[in-house]
Coordinates of C-alpha atoms in Angstrom, one line a residue:
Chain A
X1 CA 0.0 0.0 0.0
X2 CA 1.1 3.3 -0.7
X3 CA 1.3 5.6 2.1
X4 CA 3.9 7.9 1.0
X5 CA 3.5 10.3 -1.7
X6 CA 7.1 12.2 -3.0
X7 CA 6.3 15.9 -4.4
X8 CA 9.6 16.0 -5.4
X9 CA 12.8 14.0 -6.2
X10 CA 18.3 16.8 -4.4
X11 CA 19.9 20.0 -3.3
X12 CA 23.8 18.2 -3.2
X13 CA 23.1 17.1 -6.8
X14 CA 22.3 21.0 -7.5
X15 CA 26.1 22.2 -7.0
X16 CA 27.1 20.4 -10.0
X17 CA 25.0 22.3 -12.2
X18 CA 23.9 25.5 -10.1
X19 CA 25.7 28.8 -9.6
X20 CA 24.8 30.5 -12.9
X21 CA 23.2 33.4 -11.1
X22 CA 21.0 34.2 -14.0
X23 CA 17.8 33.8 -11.8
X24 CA 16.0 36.8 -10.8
X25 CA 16.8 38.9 -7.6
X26 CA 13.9 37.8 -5.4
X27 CA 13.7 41.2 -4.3
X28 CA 12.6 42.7 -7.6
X29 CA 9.1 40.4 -8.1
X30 CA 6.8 41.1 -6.2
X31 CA 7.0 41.9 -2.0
X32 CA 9.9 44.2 -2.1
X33 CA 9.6 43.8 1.9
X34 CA 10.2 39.6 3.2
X35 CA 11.9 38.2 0.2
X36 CA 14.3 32.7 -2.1
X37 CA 11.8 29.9 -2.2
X38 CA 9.7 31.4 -4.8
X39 CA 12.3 31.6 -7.1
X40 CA 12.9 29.6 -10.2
X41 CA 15.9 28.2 -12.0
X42 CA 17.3 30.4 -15.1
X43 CA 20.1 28.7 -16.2
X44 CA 20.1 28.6 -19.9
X45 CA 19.5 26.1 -21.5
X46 CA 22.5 24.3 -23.4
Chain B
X1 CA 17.1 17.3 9.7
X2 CA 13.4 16.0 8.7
X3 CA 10.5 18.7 9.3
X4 CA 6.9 16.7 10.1
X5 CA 3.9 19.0 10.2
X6 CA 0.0 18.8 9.5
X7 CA -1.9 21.3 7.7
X8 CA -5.2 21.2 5.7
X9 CA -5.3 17.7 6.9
X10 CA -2.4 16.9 5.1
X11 CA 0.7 14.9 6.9
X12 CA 3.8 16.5 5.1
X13 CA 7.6 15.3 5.6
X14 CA 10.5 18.1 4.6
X15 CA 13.8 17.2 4.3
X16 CA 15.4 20.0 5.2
X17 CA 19.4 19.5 3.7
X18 CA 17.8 17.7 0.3
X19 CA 14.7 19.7 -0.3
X20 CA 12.9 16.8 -0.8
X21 CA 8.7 17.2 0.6
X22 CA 6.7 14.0 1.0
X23 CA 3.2 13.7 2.1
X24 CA 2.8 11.1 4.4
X25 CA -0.6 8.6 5.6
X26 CA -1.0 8.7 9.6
X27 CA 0.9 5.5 9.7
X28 CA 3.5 6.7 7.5
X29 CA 4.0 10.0 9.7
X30 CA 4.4 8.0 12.7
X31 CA 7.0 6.1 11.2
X32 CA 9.1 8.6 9.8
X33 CA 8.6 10.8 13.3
X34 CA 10.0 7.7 15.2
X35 CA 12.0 6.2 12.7
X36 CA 15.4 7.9 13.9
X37 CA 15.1 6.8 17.3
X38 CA 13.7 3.7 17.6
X39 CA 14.8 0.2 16.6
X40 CA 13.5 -1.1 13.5
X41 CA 11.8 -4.5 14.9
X42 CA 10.6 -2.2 17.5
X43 CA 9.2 0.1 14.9
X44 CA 7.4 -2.4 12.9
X45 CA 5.6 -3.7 16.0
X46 CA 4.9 -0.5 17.4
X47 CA 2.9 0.6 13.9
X48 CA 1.1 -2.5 13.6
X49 CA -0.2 -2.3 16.9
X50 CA -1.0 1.4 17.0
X51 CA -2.8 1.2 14.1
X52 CA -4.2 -2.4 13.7
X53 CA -2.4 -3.4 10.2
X54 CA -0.5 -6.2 9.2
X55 CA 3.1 -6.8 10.4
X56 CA 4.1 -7.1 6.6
X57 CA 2.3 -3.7 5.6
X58 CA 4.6 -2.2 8.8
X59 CA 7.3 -3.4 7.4
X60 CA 6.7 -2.6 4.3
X61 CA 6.0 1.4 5.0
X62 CA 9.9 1.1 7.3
X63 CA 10.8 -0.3 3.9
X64 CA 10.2 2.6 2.1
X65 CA 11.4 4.8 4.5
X66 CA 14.5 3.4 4.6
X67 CA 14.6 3.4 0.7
X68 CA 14.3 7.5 0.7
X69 CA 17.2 7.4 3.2
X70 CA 19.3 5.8 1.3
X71 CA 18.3 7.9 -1.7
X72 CA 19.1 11.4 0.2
X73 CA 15.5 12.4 0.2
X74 CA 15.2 11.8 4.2
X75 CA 17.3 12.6 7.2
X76 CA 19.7 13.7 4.7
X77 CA 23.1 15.4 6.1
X78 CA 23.7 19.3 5.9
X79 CA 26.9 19.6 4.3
X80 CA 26.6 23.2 2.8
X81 CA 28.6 24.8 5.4
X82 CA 32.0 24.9 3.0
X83 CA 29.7 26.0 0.4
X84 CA 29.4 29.3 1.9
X85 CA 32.4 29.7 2.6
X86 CA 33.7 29.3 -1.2
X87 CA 30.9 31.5 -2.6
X88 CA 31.7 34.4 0.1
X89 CA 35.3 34.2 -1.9
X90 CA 33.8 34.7 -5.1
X91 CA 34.1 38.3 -6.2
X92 CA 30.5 39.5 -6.8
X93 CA 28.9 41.2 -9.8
X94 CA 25.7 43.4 -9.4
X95 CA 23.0 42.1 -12.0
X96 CA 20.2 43.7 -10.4
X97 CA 19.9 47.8 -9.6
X98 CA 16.6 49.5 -7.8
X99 CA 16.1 52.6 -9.9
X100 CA 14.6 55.4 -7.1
X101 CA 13.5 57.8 -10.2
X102 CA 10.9 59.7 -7.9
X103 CA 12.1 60.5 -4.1
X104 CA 8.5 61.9 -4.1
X105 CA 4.9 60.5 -4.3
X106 CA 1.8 61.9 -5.1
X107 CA -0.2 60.0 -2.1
X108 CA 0.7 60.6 1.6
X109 CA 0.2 56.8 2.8
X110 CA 1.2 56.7 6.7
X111 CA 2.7 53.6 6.9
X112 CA 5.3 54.4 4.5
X113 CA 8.7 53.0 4.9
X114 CA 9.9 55.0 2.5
X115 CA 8.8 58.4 4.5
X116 CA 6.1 59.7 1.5
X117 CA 8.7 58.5 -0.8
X118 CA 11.7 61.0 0.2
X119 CA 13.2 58.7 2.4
X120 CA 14.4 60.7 5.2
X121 CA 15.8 63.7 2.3
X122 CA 14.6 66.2 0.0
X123 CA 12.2 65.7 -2.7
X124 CA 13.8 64.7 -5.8
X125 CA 13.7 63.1 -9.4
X126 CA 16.1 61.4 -11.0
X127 CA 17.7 63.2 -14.2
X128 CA 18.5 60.8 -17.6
X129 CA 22.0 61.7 -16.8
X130 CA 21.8 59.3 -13.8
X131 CA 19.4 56.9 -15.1
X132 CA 21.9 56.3 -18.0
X133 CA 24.8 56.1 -16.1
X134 CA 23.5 53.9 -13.5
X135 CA 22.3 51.6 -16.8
X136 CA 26.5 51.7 -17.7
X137 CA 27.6 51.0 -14.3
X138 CA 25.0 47.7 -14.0
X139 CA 26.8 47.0 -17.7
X140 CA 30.0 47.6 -16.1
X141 CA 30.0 45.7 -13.2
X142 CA 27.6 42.6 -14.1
X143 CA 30.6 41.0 -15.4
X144 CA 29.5 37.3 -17.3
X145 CA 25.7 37.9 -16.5
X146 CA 23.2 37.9 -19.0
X147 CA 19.8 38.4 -17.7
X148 CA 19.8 42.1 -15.9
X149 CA 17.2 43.3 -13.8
X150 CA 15.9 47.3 -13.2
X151 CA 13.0 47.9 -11.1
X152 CA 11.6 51.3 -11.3
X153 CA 10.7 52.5 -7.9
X154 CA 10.3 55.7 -5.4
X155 CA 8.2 57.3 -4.2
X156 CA 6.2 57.2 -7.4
X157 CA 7.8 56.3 -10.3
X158 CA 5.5 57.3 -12.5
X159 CA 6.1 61.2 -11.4
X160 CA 9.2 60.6 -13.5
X161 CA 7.5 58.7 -16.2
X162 CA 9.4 60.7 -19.6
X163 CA 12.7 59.4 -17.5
X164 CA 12.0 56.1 -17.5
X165 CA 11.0 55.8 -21.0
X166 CA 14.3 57.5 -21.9
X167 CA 16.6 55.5 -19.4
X168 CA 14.9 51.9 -21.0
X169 CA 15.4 52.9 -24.4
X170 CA 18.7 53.9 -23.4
X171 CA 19.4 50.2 -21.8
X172 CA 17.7 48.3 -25.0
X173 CA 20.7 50.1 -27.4
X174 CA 23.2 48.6 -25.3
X175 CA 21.9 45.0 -25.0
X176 CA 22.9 43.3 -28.2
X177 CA 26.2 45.1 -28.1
X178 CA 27.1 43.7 -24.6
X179 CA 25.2 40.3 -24.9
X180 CA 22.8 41.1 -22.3
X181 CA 19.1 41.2 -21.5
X182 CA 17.2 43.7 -19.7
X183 CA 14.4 43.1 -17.6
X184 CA 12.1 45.9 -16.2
X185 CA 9.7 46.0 -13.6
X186 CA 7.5 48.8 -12.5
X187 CA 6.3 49.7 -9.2
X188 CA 3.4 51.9 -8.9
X189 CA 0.9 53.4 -6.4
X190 CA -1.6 53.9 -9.5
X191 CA -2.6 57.7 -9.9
X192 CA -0.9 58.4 -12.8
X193 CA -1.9 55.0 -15.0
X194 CA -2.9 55.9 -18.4
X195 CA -2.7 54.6 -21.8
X196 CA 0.4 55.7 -22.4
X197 CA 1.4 54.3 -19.4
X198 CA -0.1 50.6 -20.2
X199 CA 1.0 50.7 -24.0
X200 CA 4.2 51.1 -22.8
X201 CA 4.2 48.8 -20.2
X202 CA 3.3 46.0 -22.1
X203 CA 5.8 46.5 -24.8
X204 CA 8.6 47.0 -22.3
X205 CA 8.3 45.9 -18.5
X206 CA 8.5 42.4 -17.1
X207 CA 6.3 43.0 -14.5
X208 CA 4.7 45.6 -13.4
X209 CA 3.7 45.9 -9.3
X210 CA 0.3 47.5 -8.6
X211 CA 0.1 48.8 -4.7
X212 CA -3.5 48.4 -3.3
X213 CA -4.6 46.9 0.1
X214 CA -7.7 45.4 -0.3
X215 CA -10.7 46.5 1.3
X216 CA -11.7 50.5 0.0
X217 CA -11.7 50.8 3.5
X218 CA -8.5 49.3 4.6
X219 CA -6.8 50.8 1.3
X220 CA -8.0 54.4 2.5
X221 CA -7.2 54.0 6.2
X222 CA -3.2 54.6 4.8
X223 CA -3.3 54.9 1.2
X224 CA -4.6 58.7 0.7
X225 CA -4.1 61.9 -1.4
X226 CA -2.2 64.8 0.4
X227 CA -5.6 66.6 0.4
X228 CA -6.2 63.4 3.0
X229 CA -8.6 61.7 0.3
X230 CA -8.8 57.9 -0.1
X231 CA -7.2 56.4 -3.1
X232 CA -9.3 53.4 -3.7
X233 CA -12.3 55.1 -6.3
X234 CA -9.3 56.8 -8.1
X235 CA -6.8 53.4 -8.7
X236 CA -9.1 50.0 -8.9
X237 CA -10.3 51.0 -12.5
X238 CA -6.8 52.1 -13.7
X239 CA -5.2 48.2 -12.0
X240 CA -8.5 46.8 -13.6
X241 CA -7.1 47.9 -17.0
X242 CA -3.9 47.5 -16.5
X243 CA -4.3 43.8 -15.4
X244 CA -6.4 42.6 -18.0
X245 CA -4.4 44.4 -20.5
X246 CA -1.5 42.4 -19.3
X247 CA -2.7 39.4 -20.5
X248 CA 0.2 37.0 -20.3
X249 CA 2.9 39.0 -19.2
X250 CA 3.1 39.1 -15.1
X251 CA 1.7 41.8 -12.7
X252 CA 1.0 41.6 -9.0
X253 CA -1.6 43.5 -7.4
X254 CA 0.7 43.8 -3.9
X255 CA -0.9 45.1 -0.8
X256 CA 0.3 45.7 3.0
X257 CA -1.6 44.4 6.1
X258 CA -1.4 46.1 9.6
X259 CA -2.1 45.6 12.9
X260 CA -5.7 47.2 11.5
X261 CA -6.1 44.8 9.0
X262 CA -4.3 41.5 10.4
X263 CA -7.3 39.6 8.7
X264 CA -6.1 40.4 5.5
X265 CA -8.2 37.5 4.0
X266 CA -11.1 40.0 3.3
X267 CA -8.9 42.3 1.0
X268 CA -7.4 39.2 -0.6
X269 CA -10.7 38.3 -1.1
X270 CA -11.7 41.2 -2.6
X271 CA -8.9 41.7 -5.0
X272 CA -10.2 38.4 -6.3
X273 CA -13.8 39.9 -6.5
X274 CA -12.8 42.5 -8.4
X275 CA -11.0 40.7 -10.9
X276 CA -7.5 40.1 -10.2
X277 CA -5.6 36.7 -10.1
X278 CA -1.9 37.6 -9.3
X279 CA -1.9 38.9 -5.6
X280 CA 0.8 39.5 -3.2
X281 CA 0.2 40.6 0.4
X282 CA 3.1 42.0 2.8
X283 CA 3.5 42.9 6.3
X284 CA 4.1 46.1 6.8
X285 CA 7.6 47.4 8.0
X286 CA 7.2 49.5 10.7
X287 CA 9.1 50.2 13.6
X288 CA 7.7 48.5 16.8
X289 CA 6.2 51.9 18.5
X290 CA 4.3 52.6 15.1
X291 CA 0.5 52.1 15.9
X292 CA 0.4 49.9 12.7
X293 CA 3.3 47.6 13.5
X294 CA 2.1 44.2 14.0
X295 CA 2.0 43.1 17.6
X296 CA 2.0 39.4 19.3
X297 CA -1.5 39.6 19.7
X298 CA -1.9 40.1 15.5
X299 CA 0.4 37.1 14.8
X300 CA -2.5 34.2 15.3
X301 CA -4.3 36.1 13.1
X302 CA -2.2 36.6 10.2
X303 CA -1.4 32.8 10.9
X304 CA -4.8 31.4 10.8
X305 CA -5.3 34.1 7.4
X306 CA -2.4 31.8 5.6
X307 CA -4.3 28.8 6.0
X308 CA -7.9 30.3 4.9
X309 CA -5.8 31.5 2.3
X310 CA -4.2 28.4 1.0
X311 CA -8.2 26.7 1.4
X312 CA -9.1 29.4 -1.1
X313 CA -6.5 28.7 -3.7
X314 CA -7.2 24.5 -3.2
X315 CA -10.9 25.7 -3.8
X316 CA -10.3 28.3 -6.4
X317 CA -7.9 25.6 -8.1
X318 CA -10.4 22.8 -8.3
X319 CA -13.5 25.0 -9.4
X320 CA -11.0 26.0 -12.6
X321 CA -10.4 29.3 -11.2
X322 CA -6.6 29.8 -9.9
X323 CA -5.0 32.2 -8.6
X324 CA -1.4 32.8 -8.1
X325 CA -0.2 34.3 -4.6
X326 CA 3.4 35.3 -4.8
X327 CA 4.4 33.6 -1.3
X328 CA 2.8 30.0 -2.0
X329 CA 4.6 29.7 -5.9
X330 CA 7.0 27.1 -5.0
X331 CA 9.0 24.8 -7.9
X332 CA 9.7 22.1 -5.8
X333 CA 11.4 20.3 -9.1
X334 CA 13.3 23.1 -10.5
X335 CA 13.5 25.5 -8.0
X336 CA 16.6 27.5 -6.5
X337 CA 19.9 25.8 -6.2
X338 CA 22.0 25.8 -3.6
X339 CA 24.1 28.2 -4.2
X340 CA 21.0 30.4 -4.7
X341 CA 19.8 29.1 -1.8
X342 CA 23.3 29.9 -0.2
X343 CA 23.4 33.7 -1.4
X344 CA 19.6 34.8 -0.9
X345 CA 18.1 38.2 -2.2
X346 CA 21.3 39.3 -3.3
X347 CA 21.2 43.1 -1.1
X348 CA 24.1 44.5 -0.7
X349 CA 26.0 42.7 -3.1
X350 CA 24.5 42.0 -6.5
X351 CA 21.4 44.1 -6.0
X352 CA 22.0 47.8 -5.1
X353 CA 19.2 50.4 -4.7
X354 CA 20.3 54.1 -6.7
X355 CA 18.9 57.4 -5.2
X356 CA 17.7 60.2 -7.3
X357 CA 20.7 61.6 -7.3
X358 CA 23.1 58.4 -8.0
X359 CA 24.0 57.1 -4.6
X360 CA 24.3 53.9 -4.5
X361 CA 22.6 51.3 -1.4
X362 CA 22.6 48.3 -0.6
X363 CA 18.6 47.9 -1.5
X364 CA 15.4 50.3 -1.3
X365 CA 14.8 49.6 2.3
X366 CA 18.3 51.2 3.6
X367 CA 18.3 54.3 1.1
X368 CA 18.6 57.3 3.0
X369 CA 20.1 55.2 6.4
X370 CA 23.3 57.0 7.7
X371 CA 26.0 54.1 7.3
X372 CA 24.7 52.5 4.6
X373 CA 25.8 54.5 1.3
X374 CA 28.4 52.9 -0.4
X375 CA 29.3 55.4 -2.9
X376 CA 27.5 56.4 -6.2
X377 CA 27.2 55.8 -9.8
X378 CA 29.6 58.1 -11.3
X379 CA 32.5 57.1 -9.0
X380 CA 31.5 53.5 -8.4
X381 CA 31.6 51.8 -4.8
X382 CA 33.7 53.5 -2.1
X383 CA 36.0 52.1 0.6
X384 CA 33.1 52.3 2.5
X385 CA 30.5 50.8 0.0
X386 CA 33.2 47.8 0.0
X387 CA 33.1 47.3 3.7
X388 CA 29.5 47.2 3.4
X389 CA 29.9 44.3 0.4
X390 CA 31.6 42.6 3.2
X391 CA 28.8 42.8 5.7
X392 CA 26.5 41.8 3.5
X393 CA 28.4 38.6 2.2
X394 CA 27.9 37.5 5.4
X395 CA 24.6 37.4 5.6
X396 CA 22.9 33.9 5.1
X397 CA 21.4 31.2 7.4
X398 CA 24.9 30.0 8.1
X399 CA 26.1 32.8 9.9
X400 CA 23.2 33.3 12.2
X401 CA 22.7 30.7 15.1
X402 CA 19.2 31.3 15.1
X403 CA 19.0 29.5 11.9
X404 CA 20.8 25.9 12.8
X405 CA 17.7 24.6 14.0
X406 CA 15.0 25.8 11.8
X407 CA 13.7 23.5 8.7
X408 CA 13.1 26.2 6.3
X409 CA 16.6 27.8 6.5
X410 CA 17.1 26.8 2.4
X411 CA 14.2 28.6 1.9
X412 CA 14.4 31.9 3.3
X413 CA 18.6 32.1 2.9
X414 CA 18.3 33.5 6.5
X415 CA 16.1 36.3 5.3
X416 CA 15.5 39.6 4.8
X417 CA 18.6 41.7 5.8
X418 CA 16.7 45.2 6.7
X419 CA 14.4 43.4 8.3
X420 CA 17.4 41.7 10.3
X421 CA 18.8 45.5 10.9
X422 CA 15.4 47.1 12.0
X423 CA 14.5 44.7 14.4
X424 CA 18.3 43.8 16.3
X425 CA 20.6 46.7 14.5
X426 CA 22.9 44.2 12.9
X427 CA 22.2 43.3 9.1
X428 CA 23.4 39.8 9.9
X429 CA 20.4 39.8 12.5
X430 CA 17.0 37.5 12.7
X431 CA 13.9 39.2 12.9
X432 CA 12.0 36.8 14.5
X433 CA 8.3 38.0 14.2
X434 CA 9.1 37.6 10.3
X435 CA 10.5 34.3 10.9
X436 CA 7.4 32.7 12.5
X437 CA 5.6 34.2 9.8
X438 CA 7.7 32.9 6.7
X439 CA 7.6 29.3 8.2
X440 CA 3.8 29.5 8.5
X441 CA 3.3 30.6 4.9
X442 CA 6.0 27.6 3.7
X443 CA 4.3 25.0 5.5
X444 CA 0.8 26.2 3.9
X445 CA 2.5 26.8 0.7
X446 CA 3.7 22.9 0.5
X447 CA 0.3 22.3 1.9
X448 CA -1.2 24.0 -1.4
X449 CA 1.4 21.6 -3.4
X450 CA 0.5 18.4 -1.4
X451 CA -3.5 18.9 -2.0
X452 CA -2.6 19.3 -5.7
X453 CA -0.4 15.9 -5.6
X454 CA -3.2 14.0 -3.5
X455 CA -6.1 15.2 -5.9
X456 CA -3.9 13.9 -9.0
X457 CA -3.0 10.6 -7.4

């Protein structure tokens, strides 16, 4: 029986890969007052 | 560390190091809350027992578990720490600059952080001279960067509205010739909205952030004319055309709550009512003495107002009317990495906040604060402004000790620096208040994402 769902499948594996820094600056979308977990990943595609 | 909570009736598992989110059964969640201190033979029993199932179904949940464990994806190990300390060696490039074009407003809101939009100085605009230098110095100092970021802001920005269409044409001529991308974002109180002001709009800005409370009278309490008139009858038209003129592109209709509005569910409600599907709603910053800073008694409130809020969007999502609220968009697939997770909102050190008059900040919320200016546009940073860069590289969930324990440290980077500064006078600081808050709002925000994986399944 199933009884655990995953929403998701791992921050380590994000190093290899992560760093670009051509996400946007939470700061400048929408609250401008309690800003990174809404955030998405911009890295460009190769 | 592994972060168990229920809300909406959902059992949800976050791993905190992996950023892995699992919703659980009840026998599952008892498992997993006992699974790292209890022997596994003992385990098994104990969950048959408890909940009158099958020894091999126990075992079989333990199992599983244990299969996520090994996978990293539960009771992973934190091992970010060196991380930091690598990327706070990294020389930083700004990519992102807060454009104060109008250090004056045409409404007289009381809650201001800003102070009416002068922030503590003179009224002032800002000339093309600067706008167009502070576009070079972002193209300067943005080194292998592509995607750049200018938000218009003030005050008002739209006081200064010739400027700004002057300064972005000014920043399109450069792109192709220095392989980079310009996005714009407008932030606007409403009054002057126009045609002019939409055509343009949706031809050149990103996003475009529309201030309105909620509630005509909630928005009026704070949001008035100098003549002391309420703003509401003047700018829900104007955001009415202005959203649906959007049509694809993004917009926020962003308000602030109070301690007189702390059941801010009403005005979200509202902005729904009247038409609006992308909404953002913000504390307000205030200091403590301010009648309409938040108080303890407020907090249960504004909790309970996240939850209503997430049944809404469940609701609205399943009756094939959605909504977006800014706080509870999560990509739990693609989301930050950890070096994004690392760095946070970038203040201070790839984000900088220019005054009318070319000073340079570490973001909006400190213009104007004595200390804090770290030189201008024309000159570039100072020894002082690179001081400041030092302060601010510091700031993340690693350097505070308030952060070791808490579960949604990867999320919030540590958090807001002026907030940090306001409440304890040290930029590396926690502002607690805000912290409670920002955990609430992430566990309903994964409860929004676990009803949408339990309704699929």
């Amino acid at each position: 029986m199933k009884r655990i769902i995953s929403l998701n499948t791992d921050l380590e594996n994000s190093k290899k890969e992560g760093g670009c820094g051509e996400c946007q600056t939470s700061c400048q979308s929408a609250c401008k007052t309690s800003c990174v977990a809404n955030q998405k990943c911009e890295k460009p595609a190769k | 560390m592994v972060h168990l909570f229920k809300r909406l009736g959902y059992n949800i598992a976050v791993d905190t190091a992996s950023a892995s989110v699992h919703v659980l059964d009840d026998v599952a969640y008892e498992a997993v809350s006992l699974f790292d201190k209890t022997e596994e033979g003992e385990l098994v029993a104990a969950l048959a027992k408890k909940f009158g199932i099958p020894t091999d179904d126990a075992e079989e949940c333990v199992a599983d578990i244990k299969e996520l464990v090994k996978e990293g994806r539960l009771f992973s190990e934190d091992r970010f720490r060196p991380d930091v300390a690598a990327l706070s060696k990294r020389s930083p490039v700004v990519k992102a600059l807060c454009l104060h074009v109008a250090h004056t407003c045409n409404l007289d809101c009381d809650y201001c952080f800003a102070s009416q939009g002068k922030y503590h100085g003179e009224r002032a605009l800002m000339s093309f001279e600067v706008g167009k230098r502070a576009i070079d110095f972002l193209l300067e100092n943005s080194g292998s960067r592509h995607n750049l970021e200018v938000d218009f802001f003030g005050g008002e920005p739209l006081m200064n509205f010739e400027v700004v269409k002057r300064i972005v044409a000014y920043a399109r001529s450069r792109e192709e010739e220095c392989g980079k991308r310009f996005r714009f974002t407008l932030t606007t109180n409403g009054m002057l909205v126009d045609d002019d002001v939409i055509e343009f709009s949706n031809r050149e800005m990103d996003n475009v952030v529309m201030s309105l409370d909620g509630r005509k009278e909630v928005n009026d309490r704070f949001r008035k004319t100098a003549g002391g008139a309420g703003s509401y009858d003047i700018i829900v038209p104007k955001f009415q055309k202005f959203a649906a003129a959007r049509g694809e592109r993004e917009y926020y209709i962003r308000g602030t709550f109070t301690h007189f509005n702390p059941d801010f569910m009403k005005d979200i409600d509202v902005m729904l009512s009247l038409g609006f599907d992308r909404l953002s709603m913000e504390p307000v910053v205030a200091s403590p003495d301010s009648p309409c800073a938040l108080t303890e008694e407020d907090k249960p409130v504004v909790m309970k107002q996240y939850e209503l809020l997430a049944e809404r969007m469940i609701e609205k999502n399943r009756t094939g009317a959605p909504f977006v609220f800014y706080h509870y968009m999560l990509d739990l697939e693609h989301g930050p990495c950890i070096y994004k997770r690392i760095s946070g909102c970038g203040s201070g050190t790839e984000y900088l906040a220019v005054t009318p008059t070319g000073e340079l900040y570490p973001c909006h919320q400190f213009v104007g604060e004595k200390g804090f200016e770290m030189g201008n546009v024309f000159d570039g940073i100072s020894e002082e402004g690179r001081k400041i860069i030092a302060d601010f590289k510091r700031c993340n969930a690693y350097s505070k000790p308030e952060c070791e324990d808490c579960w949604a440290r990867l999320y919030c980077s540590g958090g807001c620096a002026a907030n940090g500064w306001h409440s304890t006078g040290d930029v590396n600081g926690v502002y607690a208040y805000g912290c409670d808050l920002f955990r609430c709002r992430m566990e309903c925000a994964l409860a929004v994402k676990a009803a949408e994986a339990v309704h699929v399944s």
